[in-house]
Amino acid sequence: MESLIGQWEGETVITRYDRPANAWIFIAVYSTLLGPAAGGTRMKPYPDPRTALQDAMLLAKGMAYKYAIPGMPWGGGKAVIAVPDAFDPALRAGLLRRYGKLVHQLGGLFYTGPDMGTCSLDMNVIAETGAPYVFACTPEAGGCGSSGPFTALGVFTAIQACCKHVFGEASVQGRKVLVQGAGSVGGPLITSLLAAGAEVIFSDVDRDVIRHYRDERGVPFVEKDEIYQVECDIFSPCAGGGILNRNTIPALRCKAIAGGANNQLQAAGDGERLRVRDILYAPDFVVNVGGAMAVLGLETLKWSRDRAEEEVATTIGRALQRVFALAEKKDVSTEVAAEVIAGERLQAP
Ligand code: PPY
């Protein structure tokens, strides 16, 4: 872990071993140059604490780039709670309260909200001890509720931007869209895509989720290992990170990629790998800023929900146009172009 932290260009890492739950907590603060750090709390089992720390650091950097795109006055941060396999649900609330106390002790260095493995109900529990540094509690608890639908709206807008760029027409009507993960982002995305006349295929690993979309709603399903070979117009990764890599990219049969997952590219060269294959990649941190944008707007800027939707759609649509144009002009991958745009803002607040 020493070498991991030493090589990281972020500011701060907080480490806590929570003995009662046998869980590791890592809070990574990448940058507070533009404002206090804010980012979700990811809670899941990891193979070892080192991998969890690495995830927190990578995700925190992603958050800094994310905020830079719309120019939001927030810094990149992320928390990871690495719980044991088959974590006992009876230990969850206690762990979240102790975690909330830690967030509170940081006194505003790091604000948090939901991420993979946590939801608004968990935010309520964290806020018992962590308020006022906890976003996206349930409406009953005074929060704005799930950020998933707003992230999904941003992904939908990004898919339209890709259609416009590739096919000359923004409409998703009749386009074949492959959605990886039908959770809090992929789920509402599938609903919007179907309503707009797209042909949707999905993949997931959760039995209840599969039952809902495949069996109850009749959405075509593919097994997780087959997803990378499916021919489609748009591939939308809305599950885990690192899925675009040297093994999967050669197999892909899509024209464009736009999804809500964080850190979709596994390695530095993967953006270029997609470009060489003539697959238009909408960079993840541009596509998936909708959740954070809406939550922070609703809870710190008093935005209405209509305003939040409007901001998410226009910001992401415009940002992607800029990214695609710069990539073409400079003859670089869209990932590099987006990093250039975000990097300018990160260096010049
Ligand atoms: C993300 O976009 O990955 C987030 O972490 C979302 C977020 C950020 C800040 C507060 C709540 C949710």
mmCIF file with all atom_site columns, N, CA and C in Angstrom, residues 236-282:
data_model
loop_
_atom_site.group_PDB
_atom_site.id
_atom_site.type_symbol
_atom_site.label_atom_id
_atom_site.label_alt_id
_atom_site.label_comp_id
_atom_site.label_asym_id
_atom_site.label_entity_id
_atom_site.label_seq_id
_atom_site.pdbx_PDB_ins_code
_atom_site.Cartn_x
_atom_site.Cartn_y
_atom_site.Cartn_z
_atom_site.occupancy
_atom_site.B_iso_or_equiv
_atom_site.pdbx_formal_charge
_atom_site.auth_seq_id
_atom_site.auth_comp_id
_atom_site.auth_asym_id
_atom_site.auth_atom_id
_atom_site.pdbx_PDB_model_num
ATOM 1   N N  . SER A 1 236 ? -23.452 0.281  -23.840 1.00 0.00 ? 236 SER A N  1
ATOM 2   C CA . SER A 1 236 ? -23.553 1.178  -22.685 1.00 0.00 ? 236 SER A CA 1
ATOM 3   C C  . SER A 1 236 ? -23.170 0.447  -21.396 1.00 0.00 ? 236 SER A C  1
ATOM 4   N N  . PRO A 1 237 ? -21.894 0.557  -21.000 1.00 0.00 ? 237 PRO A N  1
ATOM 5   C CA . PRO A 1 237 ? -21.461 -0.119 -19.769 1.00 0.00 ? 237 PRO A CA 1
ATOM 6   C C  . PRO A 1 237 ? -21.951 0.652  -18.534 1.00 0.00 ? 237 PRO A C  1
ATOM 7   N N  . CYS A 1 238 ? -22.790 0.012  -17.753 1.00 0.00 ? 238 CYS A N  1
ATOM 8   C CA . CYS A 1 238 ? -23.347 0.653  -16.552 1.00 0.00 ? 238 CYS A CA 1
ATOM 9   C C  . CYS A 1 238 ? -23.137 -0.229 -15.333 1.00 0.00 ? 238 CYS A C  1
ATOM 10  N N  . ALA A 1 239 ? -22.011 -0.935 -15.303 1.00 0.00 ? 239 ALA A N  1
ATOM 11  C CA . ALA A 1 239 ? -21.724 -1.799 -14.145 1.00 0.00 ? 239 ALA A CA 1
ATOM 12  C C  . ALA A 1 239 ? -20.306 -1.486 -13.652 1.00 0.00 ? 239 ALA A C  1
ATOM 13  N N  . GLY A 1 240 ? -19.440 -2.482 -13.646 1.00 0.00 ? 240 GLY A N  1
ATOM 14  C CA . GLY A 1 240 ? -18.105 -2.289 -13.071 1.00 0.00 ? 240 GLY A CA 1
ATOM 15  C C  . GLY A 1 240 ? -17.124 -1.606 -14.008 1.00 0.00 ? 240 GLY A C  1
ATOM 16  N N  . GLY A 1 241 ? -15.954 -1.267 -13.481 1.00 0.00 ? 241 GLY A N  1
ATOM 17  C CA . GLY A 1 241 ? -14.921 -0.604 -14.265 1.00 0.00 ? 241 GLY A CA 1
ATOM 18  C C  . GLY A 1 241 ? -13.979 -1.593 -14.945 1.00 0.00 ? 241 GLY A C  1
ATOM 19  N N  . GLY A 1 242 ? -13.065 -1.047 -15.759 1.00 0.00 ? 242 GLY A N  1
ATOM 20  C CA . GLY A 1 242 ? -12.010 -1.844 -16.389 1.00 0.00 ? 242 GLY A CA 1
ATOM 21  C C  . GLY A 1 242 ? -12.484 -2.812 -17.455 1.00 0.00 ? 242 GLY A C  1
ATOM 22  N N  . ILE A 1 243 ? -13.712 -2.627 -17.951 1.00 0.00 ? 243 ILE A N  1
ATOM 23  C CA . ILE A 1 243 ? -14.262 -3.627 -18.880 1.00 0.00 ? 243 ILE A CA 1
ATOM 24  C C  . ILE A 1 243 ? -13.835 -3.376 -20.333 1.00 0.00 ? 243 ILE A C  1
ATOM 25  N N  . LEU A 1 244 ? -13.268 -2.204 -20.607 1.00 0.00 ? 244 LEU A N  1
ATOM 26  C CA . LEU A 1 244 ? -12.740 -1.950 -21.956 1.00 0.00 ? 244 LEU A CA 1
ATOM 27  C C  . LEU A 1 244 ? -11.232 -2.133 -21.880 1.00 0.00 ? 244 LEU A C  1
ATOM 28  N N  . ASN A 1 245 ? -10.755 -3.230 -22.443 1.00 0.00 ? 245 ASN A N  1
ATOM 29  C CA . ASN A 1 245 ? -9.341  -3.566 -22.279 1.00 0.00 ? 245 ASN A CA 1
ATOM 30  C C  . ASN A 1 245 ? -8.816  -4.366 -23.476 1.00 0.00 ? 245 ASN A C  1
ATOM 31  N N  . ARG A 1 246 ? -7.571  -4.794 -23.387 1.00 0.00 ? 246 ARG A N  1
ATOM 32  C CA . ARG A 1 246 ? -6.930  -5.461 -24.529 1.00 0.00 ? 246 ARG A CA 1
ATOM 33  C C  . ARG A 1 246 ? -7.617  -6.773 -24.912 1.00 0.00 ? 246 ARG A C  1
ATOM 34  N N  . ASN A 1 247 ? -8.373  -7.348 -23.987 1.00 0.00 ? 247 ASN A N  1
ATOM 35  C CA . ASN A 1 247 ? -9.085  -8.589 -24.311 1.00 0.00 ? 247 ASN A CA 1
ATOM 36  C C  . ASN A 1 247 ? -10.454 -8.332 -24.920 1.00 0.00 ? 247 ASN A C  1
ATOM 37  N N  . THR A 1 248 ? -11.174 -7.339 -24.364 1.00 0.00 ? 248 THR A N  1
ATOM 38  C CA . THR A 1 248 ? -12.553 -7.129 -24.829 1.00 0.00 ? 248 THR A CA 1
ATOM 39  C C  . THR A 1 248 ? -12.616 -6.262 -26.089 1.00 0.00 ? 248 THR A C  1
ATOM 40  N N  . ILE A 1 249 ? -11.758 -5.257 -26.201 1.00 0.00 ? 249 ILE A N  1
ATOM 41  C CA . ILE A 1 249 ? -11.875 -4.305 -27.323 1.00 0.00 ? 249 ILE A CA 1
ATOM 42  C C  . ILE A 1 249 ? -11.802 -4.986 -28.692 1.00 0.00 ? 249 ILE A C  1
ATOM 43  N N  . PRO A 1 250 ? -10.901 -5.950 -28.909 1.00 0.00 ? 250 PRO A N  1
ATOM 44  C CA . PRO A 1 250 ? -10.866 -6.591 -30.234 1.00 0.00 ? 250 PRO A CA 1
ATOM 45  C C  . PRO A 1 250 ? -12.158 -7.332 -30.570 1.00 0.00 ? 250 PRO A C  1
ATOM 46  N N  . ALA A 1 251 ? -12.918 -7.743 -29.549 1.00 0.00 ? 251 ALA A N  1
ATOM 47  C CA . ALA A 1 251 ? -14.144 -8.521 -29.803 1.00 0.00 ? 251 ALA A CA 1
ATOM 48  C C  . ALA A 1 251 ? -15.362 -7.639 -30.074 1.00 0.00 ? 251 ALA A C  1
ATOM 49  N N  . LEU A 1 252 ? -15.312 -6.377 -29.649 1.00 0.00 ? 252 LEU A N  1
ATOM 50  C CA . LEU A 1 252 ? -16.504 -5.524 -29.700 1.00 0.00 ? 252 LEU A CA 1
ATOM 51  C C  . LEU A 1 252 ? -17.054 -5.373 -31.116 1.00 0.00 ? 252 LEU A C  1
ATOM 52  N N  . ARG A 1 253 ? -18.393 -5.384 -31.210 1.00 0.00 ? 253 ARG A N  1
ATOM 53  C CA . ARG A 1 253 ? -19.051 -5.176 -32.508 1.00 0.00 ? 253 ARG A CA 1
ATOM 54  C C  . ARG A 1 253 ? -20.087 -4.067 -32.395 1.00 0.00 ? 253 ARG A C  1
ATOM 55  N N  . CYS A 1 254 ? -19.642 -2.941 -31.823 1.00 0.00 ? 254 CYS A N  1
ATOM 56  C CA . CYS A 1 254 ? -20.524 -1.777 -31.682 1.00 0.00 ? 254 CYS A CA 1
ATOM 57  C C  . CYS A 1 254 ? -19.902 -0.620 -32.455 1.00 0.00 ? 254 CYS A C  1
ATOM 58  N N  . LYS A 1 255 ? -20.713 0.441  -32.664 1.00 0.00 ? 255 LYS A N  1
ATOM 59  C CA . LYS A 1 255 ? -20.192 1.626  -33.356 1.00 0.00 ? 255 LYS A CA 1
ATOM 60  C C  . LYS A 1 255 ? -19.756 2.692  -32.370 1.00 0.00 ? 255 LYS A C  1
ATOM 61  N N  . ALA A 1 256 ? -20.367 2.669  -31.182 1.00 0.00 ? 256 ALA A N  1
ATOM 62  C CA . ALA A 1 256 ? -20.047 3.686  -30.177 1.00 0.00 ? 256 ALA A CA 1
ATOM 63  C C  . ALA A 1 256 ? -20.268 3.128  -28.782 1.00 0.00 ? 256 ALA A C  1
ATOM 64  N N  . ILE A 1 257 ? -19.608 3.764  -27.798 1.00 0.00 ? 257 ILE A N  1
ATOM 65  C CA . ILE A 1 257 ? -19.736 3.346  -26.398 1.00 0.00 ? 257 ILE A CA 1
ATOM 66  C C  . ILE A 1 257 ? -20.064 4.571  -25.552 1.00 0.00 ? 257 ILE A C  1
ATOM 67  N N  . ALA A 1 258 ? -21.142 4.484  -24.786 1.00 0.00 ? 258 ALA A N  1
ATOM 68  C CA . ALA A 1 258 ? -21.498 5.554  -23.847 1.00 0.00 ? 258 ALA A CA 1
ATOM 69  C C  . ALA A 1 258 ? -22.224 4.915  -22.680 1.00 0.00 ? 258 ALA A C  1
ATOM 70  N N  . GLY A 1 259 ? -21.618 4.948  -21.507 1.00 0.00 ? 259 GLY A N  1
ATOM 71  C CA . GLY A 1 259 ? -22.241 4.293  -20.355 1.00 0.00 ? 259 GLY A CA 1
ATOM 72  C C  . GLY A 1 259 ? -21.948 5.015  -19.057 1.00 0.00 ? 259 GLY A C  1
ATOM 73  N N  . GLY A 1 260 ? -22.617 4.574  -18.010 1.00 0.00 ? 260 GLY A N  1
ATOM 74  C CA . GLY A 1 260 ? -22.525 5.241  -16.719 1.00 0.00 ? 260 GLY A CA 1
ATOM 75  C C  . GLY A 1 260 ? -21.434 4.723  -15.799 1.00 0.00 ? 260 GLY A C  1
ATOM 76  N N  . ALA A 1 261 ? -20.817 3.590  -16.119 1.00 0.00 ? 261 ALA A N  1
ATOM 77  C CA . ALA A 1 261 ? -19.806 3.025  -15.218 1.00 0.00 ? 261 ALA A CA 1
ATOM 78  C C  . ALA A 1 261 ? -18.608 3.965  -15.091 1.00 0.00 ? 261 ALA A C  1
ATOM 79  N N  . ASN A 1 262 ? -17.962 3.932  -13.944 1.00 0.00 ? 262 ASN A N  1
ATOM 80  C CA . ASN A 1 262 ? -16.738 4.705  -13.736 1.00 0.00 ? 262 ASN A CA 1
ATOM 81  C C  . ASN A 1 262 ? -15.527 3.903  -14.205 1.00 0.00 ? 262 ASN A C  1
ATOM 82  N N  . ASN A 1 263 ? -14.524 4.590  -14.689 1.00 0.00 ? 263 ASN A N  1
ATOM 83  C CA . ASN A 1 263 ? -13.240 3.970  -15.055 1.00 0.00 ? 263 ASN A CA 1
ATOM 84  C C  . ASN A 1 263 ? -13.401 2.762  -15.986 1.00 0.00 ? 263 ASN A C  1
ATOM 85  N N  . GLN A 1 264 ? -14.066 3.010  -17.104 1.00 0.00 ? 264 GLN A N  1
ATOM 86  C CA . GLN A 1 264 ? -14.345 1.920  -18.047 1.00 0.00 ? 264 GLN A CA 1
ATOM 87  C C  . GLN A 1 264 ? -13.082 1.409  -18.744 1.00 0.00 ? 264 GLN A C  1
ATOM 88  N N  . LEU A 1 265 ? -12.155 2.311  -19.032 1.00 0.00 ? 265 LEU A N  1
ATOM 89  C CA . LEU A 1 265 ? -10.910 1.883  -19.689 1.00 0.00 ? 265 LEU A CA 1
ATOM 90  C C  . LEU A 1 265 ? -9.988  1.270  -18.643 1.00 0.00 ? 265 LEU A C  1
ATOM 91  N N  . GLN A 1 266 ? -9.430  0.124  -18.967 1.00 0.00 ? 266 GLN A N  1
ATOM 92  C CA . GLN A 1 266 ? -8.570  -0.524 -17.975 1.00 0.00 ? 266 GLN A CA 1
ATOM 93  C C  . GLN A 1 266 ? -7.173  0.087  -17.944 1.00 0.00 ? 266 GLN A C  1
ATOM 94  N N  . ALA A 1 267 ? -6.634  0.398  -19.107 1.00 0.00 ? 267 ALA A N  1
ATOM 95  C CA . ALA A 1 267 ? -5.249  0.882  -19.153 1.00 0.00 ? 267 ALA A CA 1
ATOM 96  C C  . ALA A 1 267 ? -5.160  2.112  -20.052 1.00 0.00 ? 267 ALA A C  1
ATOM 97  N N  . ALA A 1 268 ? -4.009  2.786  -19.968 1.00 0.00 ? 268 ALA A N  1
ATOM 98  C CA . ALA A 1 268 ? -3.829  4.059  -20.668 1.00 0.00 ? 268 ALA A CA 1
ATOM 99  C C  . ALA A 1 268 ? -4.049  3.930  -22.182 1.00 0.00 ? 268 ALA A C  1
ATOM 100 N N  . GLY A 1 269 ? -3.659  2.809  -22.774 1.00 0.00 ? 269 GLY A N  1
ATOM 101 C CA . GLY A 1 269 ? -3.750  2.690  -24.230 1.00 0.00 ? 269 GLY A CA 1
ATOM 102 C C  . GLY A 1 269 ? -5.118  2.284  -24.759 1.00 0.00 ? 269 GLY A C  1
ATOM 103 N N  . ASP A 1 270 ? -6.069  2.046  -23.868 1.00 0.00 ? 270 ASP A N  1
ATOM 104 C CA . ASP A 1 270 ? -7.345  1.488  -24.327 1.00 0.00 ? 270 ASP A CA 1
ATOM 105 C C  . ASP A 1 270 ? -8.199  2.489  -25.111 1.00 0.00 ? 270 ASP A C  1
ATOM 106 N N  . GLY A 1 271 ? -8.057  3.784  -24.802 1.00 0.00 ? 271 GLY A N  1
ATOM 107 C CA . GLY A 1 271 ? -8.777  4.801  -25.572 1.00 0.00 ? 271 GLY A CA 1
ATOM 108 C C  . GLY A 1 271 ? -8.310  4.796  -27.022 1.00 0.00 ? 271 GLY A C  1
ATOM 109 N N  . GLU A 1 272 ? -7.005  4.661  -27.190 1.00 0.00 ? 272 GLU A N  1
ATOM 110 C CA . GLU A 1 272 ? -6.404  4.611  -28.525 1.00 0.00 ? 272 GLU A CA 1
ATOM 111 C C  . GLU A 1 272 ? -6.817  3.322  -29.257 1.00 0.00 ? 272 GLU A C  1
ATOM 112 N N  . ARG A 1 273 ? -6.868  2.237  -28.481 1.00 0.00 ? 273 ARG A N  1
ATOM 113 C CA . ARG A 1 273 ? -7.306  0.954  -29.055 1.00 0.00 ? 273 ARG A CA 1
ATOM 114 C C  . ARG A 1 273 ? -8.704  1.070  -29.661 1.00 0.00 ? 273 ARG A C  1
ATOM 115 N N  . LEU A 1 274 ? -9.587  1.799  -28.980 1.00 0.00 ? 274 LEU A N  1
ATOM 116 C CA . LEU A 1 274 ? -10.954 1.991  -29.488 1.00 0.00 ? 274 LEU A CA 1
ATOM 117 C C  . LEU A 1 274 ? -10.941 2.869  -30.733 1.00 0.00 ? 274 LEU A C  1
ATOM 118 N N  . ARG A 1 275 ? -10.110 3.893  -30.712 1.00 0.00 ? 275 ARG A N  1
ATOM 119 C CA . ARG A 1 275 ? -10.027 4.811  -31.851 1.00 0.00 ? 275 ARG A CA 1
ATOM 120 C C  . ARG A 1 275 ? -9.566  4.072  -33.108 1.00 0.00 ? 275 ARG A C  1
ATOM 121 N N  . VAL A 1 276 ? -8.551  3.244  -32.924 1.00 0.00 ? 276 VAL A N  1
ATOM 122 C CA . VAL A 1 276 ? -8.024  2.476  -34.058 1.00 0.00 ? 276 VAL A CA 1
ATOM 123 C C  . VAL A 1 276 ? -9.098  1.556  -34.636 1.00 0.00 ? 276 VAL A C  1
ATOM 124 N N  . ARG A 1 277 ? -9.950  1.065  -33.761 1.00 0.00 ? 277 ARG A N  1
ATOM 125 C CA . ARG A 1 277 ? -11.043 0.194  -34.233 1.00 0.00 ? 277 ARG A CA 1
ATOM 126 C C  . ARG A 1 277 ? -12.233 0.997  -34.765 1.00 0.00 ? 277 ARG A C  1
ATOM 127 N N  . ASP A 1 278 ? -12.104 2.312  -34.754 1.00 0.00 ? 278 ASP A N  1
ATOM 128 C CA . ASP A 1 278 ? -13.172 3.183  -35.266 1.00 0.00 ? 278 ASP A CA 1
ATOM 129 C C  . ASP A 1 278 ? -14.461 3.058  -34.451 1.00 0.00 ? 278 ASP A C  1
ATOM 130 N N  . ILE A 1 279 ? -14.282 2.858  -33.140 1.00 0.00 ? 279 ILE A N  1
ATOM 131 C CA . ILE A 1 279 ? -15.430 2.835  -32.228 1.00 0.00 ? 279 ILE A CA 1
ATOM 132 C C  . ILE A 1 279 ? -15.417 4.169  -31.483 1.00 0.00 ? 279 ILE A C  1
ATOM 133 N N  . LEU A 1 280 ? -16.516 4.907  -31.576 1.00 0.00 ? 280 LEU A N  1
ATOM 134 C CA . LEU A 1 280 ? -16.590 6.215  -30.910 1.00 0.00 ? 280 LEU A CA 1
ATOM 135 C C  . LEU A 1 280 ? -16.800 5.995  -29.412 1.00 0.00 ? 280 LEU A C  1
ATOM 136 N N  . TYR A 1 281 ? -15.855 6.449  -28.607 1.00 0.00 ? 281 TYR A N  1
ATOM 137 C CA . TYR A 1 281 ? -15.953 6.276  -27.151 1.00 0.00 ? 281 TYR A CA 1
ATOM 138 C C  . TYR A 1 281 ? -16.300 7.607  -26.490 1.00 0.00 ? 281 TYR A C  1
ATOM 139 N N  . ALA A 1 282 ? -17.443 7.649  -25.816 1.00 0.00 ? 282 ALA A N  1
ATOM 140 C CA . ALA A 1 282 ? -17.816 8.839  -25.033 1.00 0.00 ? 282 ALA A CA 1
ATOM 141 C C  . ALA A 1 282 ? -17.185 8.652  -23.653 1.00 0.00 ? 282 ALA A C  1
#
